[in-house]
Coordinates of C-alpha atoms in Angstrom, one line a residue:
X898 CA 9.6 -17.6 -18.1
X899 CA 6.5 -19.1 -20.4
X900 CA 4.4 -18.8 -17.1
X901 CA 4.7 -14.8 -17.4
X902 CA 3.5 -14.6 -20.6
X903 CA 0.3 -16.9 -19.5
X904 CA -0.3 -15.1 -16.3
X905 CA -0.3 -11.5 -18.5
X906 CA -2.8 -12.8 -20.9
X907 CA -4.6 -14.3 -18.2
X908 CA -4.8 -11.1 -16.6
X909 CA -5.8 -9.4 -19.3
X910 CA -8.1 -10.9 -20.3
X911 CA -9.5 -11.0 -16.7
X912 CA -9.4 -7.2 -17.2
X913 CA -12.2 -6.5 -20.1
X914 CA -14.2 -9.3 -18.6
X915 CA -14.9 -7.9 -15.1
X916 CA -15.0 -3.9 -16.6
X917 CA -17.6 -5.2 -18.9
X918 CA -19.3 -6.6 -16.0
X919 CA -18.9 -3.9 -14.0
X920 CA -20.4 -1.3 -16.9
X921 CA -23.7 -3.7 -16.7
X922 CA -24.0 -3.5 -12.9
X923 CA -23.4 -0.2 -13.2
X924 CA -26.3 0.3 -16.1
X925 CA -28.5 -1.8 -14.6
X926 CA -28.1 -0.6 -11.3
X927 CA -27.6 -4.3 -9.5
X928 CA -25.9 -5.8 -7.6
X929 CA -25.7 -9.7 -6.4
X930 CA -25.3 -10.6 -2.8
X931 CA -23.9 -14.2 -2.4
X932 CA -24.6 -16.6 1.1
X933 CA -23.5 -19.9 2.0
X934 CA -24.4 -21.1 5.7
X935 CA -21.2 -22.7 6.4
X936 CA -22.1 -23.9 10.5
X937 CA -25.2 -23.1 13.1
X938 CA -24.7 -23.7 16.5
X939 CA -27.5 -22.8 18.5
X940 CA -28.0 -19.5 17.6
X941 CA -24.6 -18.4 15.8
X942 CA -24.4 -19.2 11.9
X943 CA -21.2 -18.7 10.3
X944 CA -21.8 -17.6 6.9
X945 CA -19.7 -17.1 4.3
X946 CA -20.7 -13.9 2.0
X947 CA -20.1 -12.7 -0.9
X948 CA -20.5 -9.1 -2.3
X949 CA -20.7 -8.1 -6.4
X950 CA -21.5 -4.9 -7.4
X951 CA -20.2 -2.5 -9.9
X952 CA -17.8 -0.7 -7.4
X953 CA -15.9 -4.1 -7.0
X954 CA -16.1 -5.4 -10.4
X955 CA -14.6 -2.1 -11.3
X956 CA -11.8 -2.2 -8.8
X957 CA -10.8 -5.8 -9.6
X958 CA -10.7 -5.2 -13.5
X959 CA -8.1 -2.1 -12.5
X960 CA -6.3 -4.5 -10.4
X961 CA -5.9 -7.2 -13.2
X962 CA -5.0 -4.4 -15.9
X963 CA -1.7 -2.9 -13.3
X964 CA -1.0 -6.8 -12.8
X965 CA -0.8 -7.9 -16.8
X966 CA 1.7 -4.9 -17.3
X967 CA 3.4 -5.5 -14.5
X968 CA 4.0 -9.3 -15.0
X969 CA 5.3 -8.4 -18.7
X970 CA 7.5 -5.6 -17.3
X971 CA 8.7 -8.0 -14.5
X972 CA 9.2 -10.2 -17.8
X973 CA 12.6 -8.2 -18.6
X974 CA 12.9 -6.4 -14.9
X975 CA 13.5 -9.6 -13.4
X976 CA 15.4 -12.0 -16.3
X977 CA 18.0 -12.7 -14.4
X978 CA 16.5 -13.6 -10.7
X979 CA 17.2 -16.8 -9.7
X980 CA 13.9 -17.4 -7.7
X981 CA 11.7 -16.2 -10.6
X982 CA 9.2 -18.8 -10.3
X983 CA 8.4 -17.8 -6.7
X984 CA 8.5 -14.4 -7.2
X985 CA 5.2 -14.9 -9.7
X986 CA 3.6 -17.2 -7.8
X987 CA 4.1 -14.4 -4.8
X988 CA 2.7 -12.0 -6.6
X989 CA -0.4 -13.9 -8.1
X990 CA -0.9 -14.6 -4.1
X991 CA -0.7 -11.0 -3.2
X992 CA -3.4 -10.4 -6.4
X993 CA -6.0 -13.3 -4.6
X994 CA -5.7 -11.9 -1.4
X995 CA -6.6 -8.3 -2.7
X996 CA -9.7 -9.9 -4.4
X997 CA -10.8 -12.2 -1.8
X998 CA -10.9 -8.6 0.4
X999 CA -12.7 -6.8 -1.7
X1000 CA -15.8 -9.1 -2.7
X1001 CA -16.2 -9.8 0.7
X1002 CA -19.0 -7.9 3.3
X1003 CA -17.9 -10.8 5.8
X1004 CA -15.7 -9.7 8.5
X1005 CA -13.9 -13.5 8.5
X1006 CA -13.2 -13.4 4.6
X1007 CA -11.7 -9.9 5.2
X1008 CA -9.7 -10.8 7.5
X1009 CA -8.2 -13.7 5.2
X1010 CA -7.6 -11.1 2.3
X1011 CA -6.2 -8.9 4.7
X1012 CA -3.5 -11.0 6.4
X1013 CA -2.9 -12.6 3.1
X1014 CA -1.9 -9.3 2.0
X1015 CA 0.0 -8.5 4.8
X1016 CA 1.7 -11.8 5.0
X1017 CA 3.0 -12.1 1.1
X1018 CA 3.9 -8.5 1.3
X1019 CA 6.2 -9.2 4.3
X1020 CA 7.4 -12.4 1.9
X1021 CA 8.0 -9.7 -1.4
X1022 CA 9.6 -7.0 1.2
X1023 CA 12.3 -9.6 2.0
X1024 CA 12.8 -11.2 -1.5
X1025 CA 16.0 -9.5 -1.9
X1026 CA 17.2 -11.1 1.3
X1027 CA 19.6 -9.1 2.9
X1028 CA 19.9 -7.1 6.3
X1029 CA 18.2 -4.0 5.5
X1030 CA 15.0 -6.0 3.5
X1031 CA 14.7 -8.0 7.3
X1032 CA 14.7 -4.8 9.2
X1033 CA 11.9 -3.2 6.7
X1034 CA 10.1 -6.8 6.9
X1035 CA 9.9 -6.8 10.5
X1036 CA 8.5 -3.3 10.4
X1037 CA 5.7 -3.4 7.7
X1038 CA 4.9 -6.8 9.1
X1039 CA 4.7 -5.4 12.9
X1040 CA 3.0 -2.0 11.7
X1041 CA 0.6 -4.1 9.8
X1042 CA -0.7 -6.5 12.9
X1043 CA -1.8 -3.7 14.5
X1044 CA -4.2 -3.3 11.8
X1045 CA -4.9 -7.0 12.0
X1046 CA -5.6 -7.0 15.9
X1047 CA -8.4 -4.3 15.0
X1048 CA -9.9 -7.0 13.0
X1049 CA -9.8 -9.6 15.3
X1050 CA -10.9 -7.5 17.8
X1051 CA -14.4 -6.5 15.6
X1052 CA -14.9 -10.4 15.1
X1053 CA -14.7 -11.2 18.6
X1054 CA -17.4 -8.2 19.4
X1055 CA -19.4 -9.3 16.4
X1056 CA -19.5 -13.0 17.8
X1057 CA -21.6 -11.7 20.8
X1058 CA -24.3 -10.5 18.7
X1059 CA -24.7 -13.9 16.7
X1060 CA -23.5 -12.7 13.1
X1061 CA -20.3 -11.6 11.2
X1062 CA -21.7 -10.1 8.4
X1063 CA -20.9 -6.5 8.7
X1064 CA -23.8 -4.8 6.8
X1065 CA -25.8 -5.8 10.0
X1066 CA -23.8 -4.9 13.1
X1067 CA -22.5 -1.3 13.0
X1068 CA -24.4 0.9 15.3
X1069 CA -21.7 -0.4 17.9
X1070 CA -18.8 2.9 18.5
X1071 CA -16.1 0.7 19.3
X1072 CA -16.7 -1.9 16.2
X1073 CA -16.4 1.4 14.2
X1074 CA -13.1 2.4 16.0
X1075 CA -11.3 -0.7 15.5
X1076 CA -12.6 -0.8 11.3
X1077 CA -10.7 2.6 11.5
X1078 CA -7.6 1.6 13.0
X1079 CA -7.1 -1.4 10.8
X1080 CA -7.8 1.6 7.7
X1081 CA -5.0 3.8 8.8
X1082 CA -2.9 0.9 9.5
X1083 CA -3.0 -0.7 6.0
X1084 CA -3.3 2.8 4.4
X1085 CA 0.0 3.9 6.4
X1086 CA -1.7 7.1 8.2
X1087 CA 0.0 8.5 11.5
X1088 CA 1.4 7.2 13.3
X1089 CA 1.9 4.1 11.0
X1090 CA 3.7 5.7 8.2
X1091 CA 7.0 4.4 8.7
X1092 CA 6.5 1.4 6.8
X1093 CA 5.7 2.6 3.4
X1094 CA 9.1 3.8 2.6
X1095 CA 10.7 1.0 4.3
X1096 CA 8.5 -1.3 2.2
X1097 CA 10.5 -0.1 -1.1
X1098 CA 13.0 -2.5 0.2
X1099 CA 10.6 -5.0 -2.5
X1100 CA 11.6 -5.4 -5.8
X1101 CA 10.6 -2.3 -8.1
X1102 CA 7.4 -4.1 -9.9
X1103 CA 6.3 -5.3 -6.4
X1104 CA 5.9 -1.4 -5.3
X1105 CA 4.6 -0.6 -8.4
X1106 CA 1.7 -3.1 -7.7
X1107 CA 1.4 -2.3 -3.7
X1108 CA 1.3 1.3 -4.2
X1109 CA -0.9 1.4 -7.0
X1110 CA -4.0 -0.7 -6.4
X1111 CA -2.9 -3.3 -3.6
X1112 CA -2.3 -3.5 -0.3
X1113 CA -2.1 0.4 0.8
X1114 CA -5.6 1.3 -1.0
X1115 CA -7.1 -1.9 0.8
X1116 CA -7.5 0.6 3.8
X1117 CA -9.1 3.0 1.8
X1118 CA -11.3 0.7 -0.1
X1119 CA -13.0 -0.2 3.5
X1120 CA -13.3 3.0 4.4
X1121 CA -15.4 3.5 0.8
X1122 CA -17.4 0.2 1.8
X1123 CA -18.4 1.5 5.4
X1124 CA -18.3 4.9 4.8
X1125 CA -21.8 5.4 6.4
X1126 CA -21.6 3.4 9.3
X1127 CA -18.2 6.1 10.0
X1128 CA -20.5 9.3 9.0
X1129 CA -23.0 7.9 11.5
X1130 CA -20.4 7.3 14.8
X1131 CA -19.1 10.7 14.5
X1132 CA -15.8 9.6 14.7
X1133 CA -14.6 10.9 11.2
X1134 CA -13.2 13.9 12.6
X1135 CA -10.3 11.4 14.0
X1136 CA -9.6 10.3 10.0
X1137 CA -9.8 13.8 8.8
X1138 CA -7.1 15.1 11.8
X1139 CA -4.8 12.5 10.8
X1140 CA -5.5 12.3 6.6
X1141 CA -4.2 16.1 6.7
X1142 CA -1.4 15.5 8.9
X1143 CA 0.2 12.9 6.5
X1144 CA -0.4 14.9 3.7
X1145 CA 1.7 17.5 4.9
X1146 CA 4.3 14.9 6.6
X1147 CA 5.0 13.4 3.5
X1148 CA 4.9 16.0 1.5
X1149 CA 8.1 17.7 3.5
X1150 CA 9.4 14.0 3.8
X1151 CA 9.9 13.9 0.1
X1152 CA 11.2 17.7 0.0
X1153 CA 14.0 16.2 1.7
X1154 CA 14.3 12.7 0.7
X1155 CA 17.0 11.0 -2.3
X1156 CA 15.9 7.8 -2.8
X1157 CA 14.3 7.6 -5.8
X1158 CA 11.8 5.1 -4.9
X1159 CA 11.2 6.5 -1.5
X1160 CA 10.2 9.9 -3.4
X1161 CA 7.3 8.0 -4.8
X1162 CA 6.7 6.3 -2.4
X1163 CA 6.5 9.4 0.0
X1164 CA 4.1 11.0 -2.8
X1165 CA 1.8 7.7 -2.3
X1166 CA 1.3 8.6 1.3
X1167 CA 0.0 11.9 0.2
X1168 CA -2.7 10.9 -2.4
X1169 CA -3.8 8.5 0.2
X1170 CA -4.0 11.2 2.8
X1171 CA -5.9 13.0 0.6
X1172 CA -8.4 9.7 0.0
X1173 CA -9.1 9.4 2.9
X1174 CA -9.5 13.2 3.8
X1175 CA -12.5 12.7 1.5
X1176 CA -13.5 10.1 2.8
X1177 CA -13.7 11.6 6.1
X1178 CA -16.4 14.5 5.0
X1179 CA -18.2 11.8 2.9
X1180 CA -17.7 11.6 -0.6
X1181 CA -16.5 8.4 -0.7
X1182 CA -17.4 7.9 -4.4
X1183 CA -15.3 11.1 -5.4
X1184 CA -12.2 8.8 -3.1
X1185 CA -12.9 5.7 -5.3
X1186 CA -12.7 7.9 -8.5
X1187 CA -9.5 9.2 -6.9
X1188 CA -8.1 5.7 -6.4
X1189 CA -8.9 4.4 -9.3
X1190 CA -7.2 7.6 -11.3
X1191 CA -3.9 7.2 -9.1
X1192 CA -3.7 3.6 -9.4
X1193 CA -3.0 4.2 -13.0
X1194 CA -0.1 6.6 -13.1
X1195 CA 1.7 5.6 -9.9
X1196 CA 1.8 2.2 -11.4
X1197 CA 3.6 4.0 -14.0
X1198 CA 6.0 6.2 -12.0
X1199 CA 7.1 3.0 -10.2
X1200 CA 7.8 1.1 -14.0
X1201 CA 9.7 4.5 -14.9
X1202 CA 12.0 4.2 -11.4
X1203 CA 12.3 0.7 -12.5
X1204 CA 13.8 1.4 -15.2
X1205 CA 16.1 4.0 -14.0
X1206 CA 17.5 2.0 -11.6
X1207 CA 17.9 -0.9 -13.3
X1208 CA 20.2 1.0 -16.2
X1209 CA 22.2 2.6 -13.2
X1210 CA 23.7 -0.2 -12.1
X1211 CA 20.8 -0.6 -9.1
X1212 CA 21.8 3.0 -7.8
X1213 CA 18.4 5.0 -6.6
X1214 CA 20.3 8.2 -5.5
X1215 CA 18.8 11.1 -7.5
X1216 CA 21.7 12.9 -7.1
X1217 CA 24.1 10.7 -9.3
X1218 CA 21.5 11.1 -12.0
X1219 CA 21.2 14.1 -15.3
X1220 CA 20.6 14.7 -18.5
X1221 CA 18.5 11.4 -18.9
X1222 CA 16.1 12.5 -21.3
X1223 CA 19.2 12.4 -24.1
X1224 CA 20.0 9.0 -23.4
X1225 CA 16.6 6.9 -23.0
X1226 CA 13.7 9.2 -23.8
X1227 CA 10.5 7.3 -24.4
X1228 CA 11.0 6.4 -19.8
X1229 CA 11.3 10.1 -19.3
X1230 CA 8.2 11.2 -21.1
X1231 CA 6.9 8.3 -19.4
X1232 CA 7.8 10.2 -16.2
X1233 CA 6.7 13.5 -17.1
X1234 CA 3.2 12.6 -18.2
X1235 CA 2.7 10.6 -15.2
X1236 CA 4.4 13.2 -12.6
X1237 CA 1.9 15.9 -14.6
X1238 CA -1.2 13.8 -14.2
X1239 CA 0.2 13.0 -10.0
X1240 CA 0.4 17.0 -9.8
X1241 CA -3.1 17.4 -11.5
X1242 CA -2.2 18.8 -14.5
X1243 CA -5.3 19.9 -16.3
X1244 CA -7.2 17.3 -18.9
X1245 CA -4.8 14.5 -17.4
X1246 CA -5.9 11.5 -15.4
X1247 CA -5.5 13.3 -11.6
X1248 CA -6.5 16.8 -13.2
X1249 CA -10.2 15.9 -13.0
X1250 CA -10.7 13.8 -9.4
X1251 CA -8.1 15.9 -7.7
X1252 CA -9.6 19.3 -8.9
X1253 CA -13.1 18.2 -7.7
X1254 CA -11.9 17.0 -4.1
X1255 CA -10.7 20.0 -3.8
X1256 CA -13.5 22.0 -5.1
X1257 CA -15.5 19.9 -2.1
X1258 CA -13.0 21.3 0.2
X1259 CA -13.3 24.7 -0.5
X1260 CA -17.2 24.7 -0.7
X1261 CA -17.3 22.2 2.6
X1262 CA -17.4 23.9 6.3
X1263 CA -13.4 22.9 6.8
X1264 CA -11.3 24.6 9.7
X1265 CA -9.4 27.0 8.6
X1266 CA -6.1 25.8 9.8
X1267 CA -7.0 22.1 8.2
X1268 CA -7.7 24.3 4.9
X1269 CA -4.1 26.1 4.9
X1270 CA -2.2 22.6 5.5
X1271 CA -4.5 21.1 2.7
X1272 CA -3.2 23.9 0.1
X1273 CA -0.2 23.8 1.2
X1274 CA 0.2 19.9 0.8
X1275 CA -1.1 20.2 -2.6
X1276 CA 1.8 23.2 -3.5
X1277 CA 4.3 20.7 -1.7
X1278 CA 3.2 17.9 -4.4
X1279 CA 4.3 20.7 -7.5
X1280 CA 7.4 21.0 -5.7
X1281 CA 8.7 17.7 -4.8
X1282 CA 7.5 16.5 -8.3
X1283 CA 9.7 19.6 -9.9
X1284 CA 12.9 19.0 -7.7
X1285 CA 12.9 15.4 -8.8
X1286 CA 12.5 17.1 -12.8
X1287 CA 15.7 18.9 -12.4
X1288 CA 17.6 16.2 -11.1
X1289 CA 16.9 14.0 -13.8
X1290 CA 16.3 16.6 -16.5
X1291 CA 18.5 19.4 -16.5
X1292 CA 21.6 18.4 -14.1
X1293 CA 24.6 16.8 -15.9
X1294 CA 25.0 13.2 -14.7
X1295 CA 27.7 12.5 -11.8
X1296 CA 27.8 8.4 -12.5
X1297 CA 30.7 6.5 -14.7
X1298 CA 32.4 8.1 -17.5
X1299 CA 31.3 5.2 -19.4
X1300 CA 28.0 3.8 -19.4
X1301 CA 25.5 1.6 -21.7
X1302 CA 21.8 2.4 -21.3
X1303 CA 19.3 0.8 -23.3
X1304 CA 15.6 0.7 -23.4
X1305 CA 13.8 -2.5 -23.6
X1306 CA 11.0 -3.0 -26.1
X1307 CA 9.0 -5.2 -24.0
X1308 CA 8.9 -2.9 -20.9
X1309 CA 8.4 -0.1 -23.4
X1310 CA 4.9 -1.8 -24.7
X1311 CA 4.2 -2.5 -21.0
X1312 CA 3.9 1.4 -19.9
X1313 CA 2.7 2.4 -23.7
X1314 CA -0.3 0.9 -22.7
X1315 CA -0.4 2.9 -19.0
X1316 CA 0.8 6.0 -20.6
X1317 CA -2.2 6.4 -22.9
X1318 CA -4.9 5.6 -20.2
X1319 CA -2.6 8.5 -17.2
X1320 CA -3.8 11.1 -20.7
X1321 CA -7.3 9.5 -21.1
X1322 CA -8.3 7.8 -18.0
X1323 CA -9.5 10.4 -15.6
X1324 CA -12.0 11.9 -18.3
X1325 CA -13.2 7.8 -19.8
X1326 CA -14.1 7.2 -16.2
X1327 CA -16.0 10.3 -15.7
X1328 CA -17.9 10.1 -18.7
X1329 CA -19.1 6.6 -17.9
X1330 CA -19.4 6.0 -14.5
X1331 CA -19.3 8.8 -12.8
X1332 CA -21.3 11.5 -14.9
X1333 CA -23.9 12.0 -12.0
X1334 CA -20.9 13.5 -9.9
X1335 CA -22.0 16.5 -7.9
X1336 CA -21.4 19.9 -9.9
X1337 CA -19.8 22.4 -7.1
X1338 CA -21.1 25.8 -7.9
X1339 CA -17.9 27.9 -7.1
X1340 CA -16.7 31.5 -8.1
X1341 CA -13.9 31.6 -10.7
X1342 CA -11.8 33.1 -8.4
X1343 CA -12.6 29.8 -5.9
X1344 CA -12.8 27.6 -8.9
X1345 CA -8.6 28.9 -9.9
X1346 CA -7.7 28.6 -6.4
X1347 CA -6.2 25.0 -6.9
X1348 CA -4.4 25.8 -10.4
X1349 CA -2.9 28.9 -8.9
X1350 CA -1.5 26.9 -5.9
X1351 CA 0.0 24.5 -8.5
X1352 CA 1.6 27.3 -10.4
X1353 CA 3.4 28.6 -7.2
X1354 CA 4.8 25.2 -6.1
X1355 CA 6.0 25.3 -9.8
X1356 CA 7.7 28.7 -8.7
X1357 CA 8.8 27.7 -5.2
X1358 CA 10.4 24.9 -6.3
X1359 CA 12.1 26.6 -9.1
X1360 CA 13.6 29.0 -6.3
X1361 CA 14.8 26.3 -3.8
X1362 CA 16.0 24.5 -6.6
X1363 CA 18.1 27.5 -7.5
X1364 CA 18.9 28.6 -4.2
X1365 CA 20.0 25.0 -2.8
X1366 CA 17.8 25.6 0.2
X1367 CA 17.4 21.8 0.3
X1368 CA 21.2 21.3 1.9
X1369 CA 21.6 24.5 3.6
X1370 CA 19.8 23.3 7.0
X1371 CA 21.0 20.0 8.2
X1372 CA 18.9 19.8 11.6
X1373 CA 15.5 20.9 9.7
X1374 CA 16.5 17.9 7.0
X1375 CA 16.7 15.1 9.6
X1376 CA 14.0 16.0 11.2
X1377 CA 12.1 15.6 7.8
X1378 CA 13.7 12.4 6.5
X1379 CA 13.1 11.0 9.3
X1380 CA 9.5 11.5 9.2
X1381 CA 9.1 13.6 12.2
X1382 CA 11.2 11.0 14.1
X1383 CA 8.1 8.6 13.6
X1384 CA 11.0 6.3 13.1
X1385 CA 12.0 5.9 16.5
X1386 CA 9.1 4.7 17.9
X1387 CA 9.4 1.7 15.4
X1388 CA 13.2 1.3 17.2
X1389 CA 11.0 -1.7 19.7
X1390 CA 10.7 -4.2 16.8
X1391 CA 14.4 -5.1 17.9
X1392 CA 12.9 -5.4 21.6
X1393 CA 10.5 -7.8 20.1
X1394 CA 12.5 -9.3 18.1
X1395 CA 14.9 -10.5 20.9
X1396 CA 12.1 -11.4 22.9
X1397 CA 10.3 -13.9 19.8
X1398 CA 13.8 -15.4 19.8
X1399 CA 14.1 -16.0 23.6
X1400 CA 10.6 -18.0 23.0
X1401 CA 11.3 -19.8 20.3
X1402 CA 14.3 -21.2 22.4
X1403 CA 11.9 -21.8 25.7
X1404 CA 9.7 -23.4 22.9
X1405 CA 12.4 -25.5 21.4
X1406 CA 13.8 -26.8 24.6
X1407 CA 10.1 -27.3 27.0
X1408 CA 8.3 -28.7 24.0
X1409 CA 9.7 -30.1 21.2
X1410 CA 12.7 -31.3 22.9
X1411 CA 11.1 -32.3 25.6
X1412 CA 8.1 -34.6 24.3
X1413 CA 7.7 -38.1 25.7
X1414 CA 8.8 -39.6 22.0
X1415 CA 12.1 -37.4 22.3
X1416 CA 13.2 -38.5 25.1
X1417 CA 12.4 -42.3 24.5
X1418 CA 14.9 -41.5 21.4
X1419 CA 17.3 -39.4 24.0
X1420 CA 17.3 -42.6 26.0
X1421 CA 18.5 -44.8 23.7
X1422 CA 20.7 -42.6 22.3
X1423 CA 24.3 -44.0 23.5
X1424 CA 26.3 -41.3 22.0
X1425 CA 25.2 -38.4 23.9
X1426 CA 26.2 -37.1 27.5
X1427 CA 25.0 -38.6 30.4
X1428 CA 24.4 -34.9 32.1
X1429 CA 22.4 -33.6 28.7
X1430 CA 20.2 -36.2 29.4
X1431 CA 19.7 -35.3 32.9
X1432 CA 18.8 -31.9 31.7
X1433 CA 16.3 -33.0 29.6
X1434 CA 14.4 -35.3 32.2
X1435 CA 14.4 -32.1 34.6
X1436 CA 12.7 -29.9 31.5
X1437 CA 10.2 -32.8 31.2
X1438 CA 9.7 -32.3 35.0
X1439 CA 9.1 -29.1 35.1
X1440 CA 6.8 -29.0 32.1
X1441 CA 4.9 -32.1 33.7
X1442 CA 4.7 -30.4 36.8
X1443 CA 3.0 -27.1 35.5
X1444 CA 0.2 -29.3 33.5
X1445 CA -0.7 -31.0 36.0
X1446 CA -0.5 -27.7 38.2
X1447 CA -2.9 -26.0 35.7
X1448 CA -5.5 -29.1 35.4
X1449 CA -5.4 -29.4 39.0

């Protein structure tokens, strides 16, 4: 347990050193480009980059401030895990990986960050090893690939034209096409949203550090990086169609949805929809400001959850919950500043990067169908945010007649910490990196647009609250929940399953079983049957006979 408290100090102190660093780059306006010629062969050089500017600096001290509050929640969260040791050392991987991704302009080193993240998270998803942690496993892990195969794919391109570094190959269209699948892939945009969710199978400090500043933003974050080379290949149309279409899928998801953790999860999906719409028209440092806002009071929302479910016995279903604000008050204030500052609440963190993308919206040429599902995403936000309120506010709780809930100090000092920058974050950040941010000249009846949508989400939600309308159709909730039966289409990863464990048994028996020192041991074994070993020597046949078939 010593090595959390190391790792927290560690990690804060990490913290004010890098956003220091990042206030002088910043100031300065500098930044320091990094090279090492690792191999050159004729005329290909391998080079190993890397990139440090004020934009990563910044990033990376965010990253090391969620982690040192996370580690001292995960302190008291996880006390009594057997495996504790491995579940830091898991997560300090999953930290490197995100570090190592985003100080490098070298598509090699990316690609090392990136599978690194996608590897440990597939490691945390199943730490709680049970059935339903493998099947959400095999999904993120299978979703993710796809994103990885994008990656491969650009290196294998880039090796043609003699270099990997990035910054110096992207007038080519495809490269550009496969940089945005990998994006949507690791950010979980349609039609790979059906991990996220499943990826709450992780223990509840592990999603509050993936869906904060980890693995789901790392999408977004190359999007930020390469956000030219995408204006410039007019393909950004294809990441605004799909940003706004998982807005508004997960926005009706988490109408629908009970699992605590899947409702936050589900809210996630829609800020990074909203990142990446954005992106898509741009503004990609109005999307960093936005991810560095969010990263601060999701991490919170998931420490609240934590808690919640950890003093419930490990039960998630809203529906057993009530009247929790009697019996542990400083997590449900917790909650409600952070679910204010999610719903952009003004003069909270989200109040001020949310109201401006939107503001960009309404001033930017935007279809008119695209607007309507982008207002009504960011209603559906106001309303998802109030159903979960009045479960665990005002209903009466439905769990044992006899219960002992406690709040921990420690945890408590973790999220003081988060809850005072989700009040003063948004406006800090503002004020000292991003003061040159554009000023949208708007009407005030433009500029009220976005608080007036808010206020009737507040009302519609009140209403269907009221009225029950979340129960009454049965068909319409399936279809939801079930994320527009996206999760059907991940049904194969059996398929594929069943086919990695037929190979692994073709592997077992042609090659390991079947090498020349085996079956000198096979041989000598006297205890085994005489017809096994004739088996063995006809494998060893067949797999001579197709080597020599293919050097032949």
């Amino acid at each position: 347990m010593f090595n959390i408290f190391i790792y927290f100090v560690y990690m804060l102190l990490m913290f004010f050193i890098f956003f220091i660093l990042s206030m002088g780059l910043f100031f300065m306006d500098y930044s320091v480009m990094m090279e090492w010629l690792m191999i050159s062969v004729n005329s290909f050089n391998l080079e190993m980059y890397l990139l440090v500017d004020w934009i990563s600096l910044l990033f990376i001290s965010f990253i090391f401030l969620i982690s040192s509050m996370i580690m001292l929640y995960s302190y008291m969260y996880m006390s009594n895990e057997i495996y504790m040791l491995r579940f830091v050392y898991l997560v300090v991987l999953f930290i490197m990986s995100m570090i190592l991704m985003i100080i490098s302009p070298n598509i090699v080193s990316i690609l090392f960050g990136w599978d690194g993240l996608g590897l440990v998270s597939y490691c945390l998803v199943i730490f709680y090893q049970n059935y339903s942690s493998y099947n959400s496993g095999m999904v993120t892990v299978l979703s993710n690939r796809v994103g990885d195969i994008g990656i491969l794919m650009i290196i294998g391109l880039m090796f043609m034209k003699g270099s990997w570094s990035i910054y110096m190959l992207m007038n080519n269209k495809l490269i550009i096409l496969m940089l945005l699948v990998s994006a949507i892939t690791k950010s979980a945009q349609i039609p790979f949203s059906i991990w996220l969710p499943l990826a709450m199978a992780a223990p509840t400090p592990v999603s509050a550090l993936v869906h904060s500043s980890t693995l789901v933003t790392a999408g977004v974050y190359l999007m930020i990086r390469f956000n030219s080379f995408l204006m410039l290949s007019k393909m950004n149309f294809i990441l605004f169609f799909l940003s706004i279409l998982t807005m508004f899928m997960s926005g009706m998801m988490a109408l629908v949805e009970n699992d605590l953790k899947k409702i936050i999860a589900l809210s996630t999906l829609s800020q990074l929809g909203l990142m990446m719409m954005i992106l898509s028209i741009g503004f990609k440092m109005v999307a960093f400001y936005h991810l560095l806002t969010h990263a601060i009071f999701k991490s919170m929302l998931f420490m609240c959850a934590g808690i919640i479910i950890h003093s419930l016995n490990n039960n998630q279903d809203i529906r057993l919950l009530g009247g929790l604000n009697n019996i542990m008050p400083f997590t449900m204030m917790s909650l409600y500043i952070s679910s204010m500052a999610l719903c952009g609440y003004p003069f909270l963190a989200g109040f001020y990067s949310k109201d401006l993308i939107m503001e960009l919206i309404y001033i930017f040429k935007v279809n008119i169908f695209m607007l309507i599902l982008i207002m009504i995403s960011l209603s559906l936000t106001v309303i998802y945010s109030f159903r979960l309120y009045y479960y665990i506010f005002f209903s009466e709780i439905k769990f044992y007649s006899c219960y002992n809930f406690k709040e921990n100090g420690l945890m408590n000092m973790s999220m003081m910490i988060l809850i005072l920058l989700s009040i003063m974050i948004g406006s800090s950040l503002n004020w000292m990196f991003f003061f040159d941010m554009y000023l949208v000249p708007l009407s005030l009846g433009v500029k009220m647009i976005t608080l007036e949508l808010c206020f009737l989400g507040l009302i519609l939600g009140m209403c269907m609250v009221m009225m029950n309308l979340f129960n009454k159709f049965y068909m319409l909730n399936y279809f939801l929940s079930s994320m527009w039966f996206l999760n059907y289409f991940y049904g194969g990863y059996k398929l594929i399953n069943n086919l990695g464990v037929l190979g692994y048994k073709v592997d077992k028996t042609w090659v390991e079983f079947s090498s020349y020192l085996m079956l000198l041991s096979f041989i000598k074994n006297k205890n085994m049957e005489f017809s096994y070993k004739i088996y063995m020597f006809g494998n060893f046949f067949i797999l001579f006979s197709v080597y020599m078939f293919l050097l032949w």
